[in-house]
Coordinates of C-alpha atoms and ligand atoms in Angstrom, one line a residue:
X1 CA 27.0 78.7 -13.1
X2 CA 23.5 77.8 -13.3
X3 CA 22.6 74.8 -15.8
X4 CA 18.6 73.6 -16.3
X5 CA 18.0 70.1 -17.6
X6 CA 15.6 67.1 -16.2
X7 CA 14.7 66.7 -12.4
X8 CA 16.8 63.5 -11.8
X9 CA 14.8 61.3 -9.5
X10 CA 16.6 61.1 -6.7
X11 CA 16.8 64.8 -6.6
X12 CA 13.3 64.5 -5.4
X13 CA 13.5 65.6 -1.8
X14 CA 15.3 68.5 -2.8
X15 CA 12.4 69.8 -5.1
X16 CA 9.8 68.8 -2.6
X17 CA 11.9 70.9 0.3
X18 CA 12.5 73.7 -2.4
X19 CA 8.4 73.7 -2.8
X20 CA 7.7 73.3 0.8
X21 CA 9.9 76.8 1.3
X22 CA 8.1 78.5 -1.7
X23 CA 4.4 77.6 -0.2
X24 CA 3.9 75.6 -2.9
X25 CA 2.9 72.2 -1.1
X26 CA -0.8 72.0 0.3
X27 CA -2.1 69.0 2.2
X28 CA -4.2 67.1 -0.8
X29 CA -1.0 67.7 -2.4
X30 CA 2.1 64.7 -1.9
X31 CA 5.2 66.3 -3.3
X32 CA 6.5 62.9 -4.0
X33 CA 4.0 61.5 -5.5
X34 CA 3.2 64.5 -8.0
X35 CA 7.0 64.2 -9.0
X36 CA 6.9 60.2 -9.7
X37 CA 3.9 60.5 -11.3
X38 CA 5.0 63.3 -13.6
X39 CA 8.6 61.5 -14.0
X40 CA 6.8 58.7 -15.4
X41 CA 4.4 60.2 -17.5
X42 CA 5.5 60.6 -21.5
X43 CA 3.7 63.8 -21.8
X44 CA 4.9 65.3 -18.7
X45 CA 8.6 66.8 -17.3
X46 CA 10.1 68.3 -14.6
X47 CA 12.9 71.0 -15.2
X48 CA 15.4 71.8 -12.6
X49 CA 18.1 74.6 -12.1
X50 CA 21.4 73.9 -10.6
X51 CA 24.3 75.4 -9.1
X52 CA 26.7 72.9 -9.0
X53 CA 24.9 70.0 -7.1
X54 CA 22.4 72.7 -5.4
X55 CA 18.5 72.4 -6.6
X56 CA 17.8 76.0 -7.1
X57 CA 14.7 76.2 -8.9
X58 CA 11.8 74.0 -10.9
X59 CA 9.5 73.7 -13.3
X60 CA 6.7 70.8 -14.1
X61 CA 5.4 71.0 -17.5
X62 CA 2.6 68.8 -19.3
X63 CA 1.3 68.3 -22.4
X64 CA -2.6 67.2 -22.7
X65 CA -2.8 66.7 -26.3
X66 CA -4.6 69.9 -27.0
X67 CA -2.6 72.2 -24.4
X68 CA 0.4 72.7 -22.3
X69 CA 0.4 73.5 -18.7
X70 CA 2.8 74.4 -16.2
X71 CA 3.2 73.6 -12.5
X72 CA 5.3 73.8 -9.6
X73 CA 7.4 76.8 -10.8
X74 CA 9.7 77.7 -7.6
X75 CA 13.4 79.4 -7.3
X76 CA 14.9 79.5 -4.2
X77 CA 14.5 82.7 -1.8
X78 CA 17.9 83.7 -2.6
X79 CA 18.4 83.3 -6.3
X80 CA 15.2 85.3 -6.7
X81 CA 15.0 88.1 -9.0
X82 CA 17.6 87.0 -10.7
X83 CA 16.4 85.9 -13.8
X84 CA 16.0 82.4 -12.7
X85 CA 12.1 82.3 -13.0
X86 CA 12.0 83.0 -16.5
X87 CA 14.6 80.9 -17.3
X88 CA 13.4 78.1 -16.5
X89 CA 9.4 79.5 -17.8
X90 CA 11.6 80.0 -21.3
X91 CA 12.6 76.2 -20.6
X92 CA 9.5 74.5 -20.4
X93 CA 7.8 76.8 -22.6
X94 CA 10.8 75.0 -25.2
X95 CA 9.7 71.7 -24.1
X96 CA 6.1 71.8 -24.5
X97 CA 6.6 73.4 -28.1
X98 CA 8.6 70.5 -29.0
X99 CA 5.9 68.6 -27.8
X100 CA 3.3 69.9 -29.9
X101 CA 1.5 72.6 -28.0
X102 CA 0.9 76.0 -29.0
X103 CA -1.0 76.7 -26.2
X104 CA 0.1 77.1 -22.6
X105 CA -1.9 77.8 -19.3
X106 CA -0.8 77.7 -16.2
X107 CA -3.1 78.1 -12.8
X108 CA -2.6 80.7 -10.2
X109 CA -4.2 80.5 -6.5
X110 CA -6.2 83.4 -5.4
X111 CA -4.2 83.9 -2.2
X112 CA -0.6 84.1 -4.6
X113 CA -2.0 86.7 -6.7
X114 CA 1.5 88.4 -6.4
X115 CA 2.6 86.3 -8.4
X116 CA 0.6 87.6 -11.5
X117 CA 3.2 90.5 -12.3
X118 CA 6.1 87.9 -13.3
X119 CA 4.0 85.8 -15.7
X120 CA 3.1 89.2 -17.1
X121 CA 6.6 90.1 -17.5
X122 CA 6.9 86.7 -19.3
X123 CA 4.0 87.1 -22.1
X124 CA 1.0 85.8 -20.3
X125 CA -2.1 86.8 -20.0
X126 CA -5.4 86.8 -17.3
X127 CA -8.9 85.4 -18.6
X128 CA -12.0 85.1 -17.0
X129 CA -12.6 81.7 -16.8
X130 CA -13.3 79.7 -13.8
X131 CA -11.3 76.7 -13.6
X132 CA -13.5 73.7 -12.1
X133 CA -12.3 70.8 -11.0
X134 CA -13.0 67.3 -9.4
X135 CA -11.2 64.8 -7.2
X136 CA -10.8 61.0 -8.7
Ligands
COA201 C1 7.5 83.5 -9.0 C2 9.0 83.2 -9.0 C3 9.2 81.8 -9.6 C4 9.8 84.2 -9.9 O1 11.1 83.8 -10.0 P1 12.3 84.9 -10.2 O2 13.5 84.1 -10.5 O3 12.3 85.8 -9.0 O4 11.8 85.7 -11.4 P2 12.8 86.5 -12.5 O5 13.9 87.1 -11.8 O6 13.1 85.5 -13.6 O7 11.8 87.6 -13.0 C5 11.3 87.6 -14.4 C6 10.5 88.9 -14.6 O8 9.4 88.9 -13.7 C7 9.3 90.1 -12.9 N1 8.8 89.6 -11.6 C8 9.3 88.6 -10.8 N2 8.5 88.5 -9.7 C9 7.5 89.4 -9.8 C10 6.4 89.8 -9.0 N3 6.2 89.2 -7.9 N4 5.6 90.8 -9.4 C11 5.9 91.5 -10.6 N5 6.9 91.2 -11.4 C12 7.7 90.2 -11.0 C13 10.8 90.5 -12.8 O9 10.9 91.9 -12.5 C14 11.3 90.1 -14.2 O10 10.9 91.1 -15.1 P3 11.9 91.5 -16.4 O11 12.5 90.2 -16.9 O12 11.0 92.2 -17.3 O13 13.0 92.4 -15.8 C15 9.6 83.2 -7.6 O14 9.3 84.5 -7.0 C16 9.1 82.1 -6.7 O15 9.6 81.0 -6.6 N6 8.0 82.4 -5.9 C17 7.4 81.5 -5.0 C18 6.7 80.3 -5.7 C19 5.5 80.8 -6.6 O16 4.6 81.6 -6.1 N7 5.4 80.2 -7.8 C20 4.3 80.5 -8.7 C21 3.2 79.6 -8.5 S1 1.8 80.0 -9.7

């Protein structure tokens, strides 16, 4: 039976091999250190899925103060389609709300535009807005 709660941290190398096999991880990008800093960040969480002691699916969520955003949402290839994914969406989304947020965004890379259909089937919506960024 699946359960979701907190990413315990030495369940770490699971998540960052369950992200590895989803194409989630790029170069810029250190699993690990993305999953201590969220562990130790107030606004922040990680949500994982189990079967038993097997990592099965995740979910980073964080809250900026004005609006939530999600991260690193992953289930593995053979629990797909299953339900899994918007479980654990429904998760977070619970977690940010207790938070404070009644906003949520979440970032999509052009190449994974696949993708776009399941956060459809979960509420969300496209805009039009470029996101910019910049490297500290
Ligand atoms: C995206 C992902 C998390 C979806 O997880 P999942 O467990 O297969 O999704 P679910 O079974 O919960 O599907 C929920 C709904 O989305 C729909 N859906 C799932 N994947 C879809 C897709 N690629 N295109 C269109 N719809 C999709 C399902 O049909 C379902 O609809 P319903 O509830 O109305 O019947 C999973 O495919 C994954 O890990 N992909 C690789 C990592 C990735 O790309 N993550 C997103 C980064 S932005």
């Amino acid at each position: 039976m699946t359960e979701i709660g907190p990413l315990a941290p030495d369940e770490a190398p699971a998540a960052a091999a369950l992200w590895a096999e989803a194409g989630l991880v790029r170069a810029w990008n250190d699993p690990h250190a993305d999953i201590a800093a969220a562990l130790a960040c107030p606004t922040a969480t990680i949500l994982a899925a189990r079967d038993g002691a097997r990592l099965t699916g995740t979910i980073m969520a964080g809250y900026d103060g004005h609006r939530g955003w999600l991260y690193y949402v992953a289930v593995a290839d053979d629990r797909r389609g299953t339900g899994l994914g918007r479980a654990l969406v429904e998760a977070a989304e619970h977690w940010l709300a207790a938070q404070g947020t009644r906003v949520i965004r979440l970032m999509v890379r052009a190449e994974n535009d696949a993708v776009t259909g399941f956060y459809a089937a979960l509420g969300y919506e496209g805009s039009d807005m470029l996101v910019m960024g910049k490297r500290l």
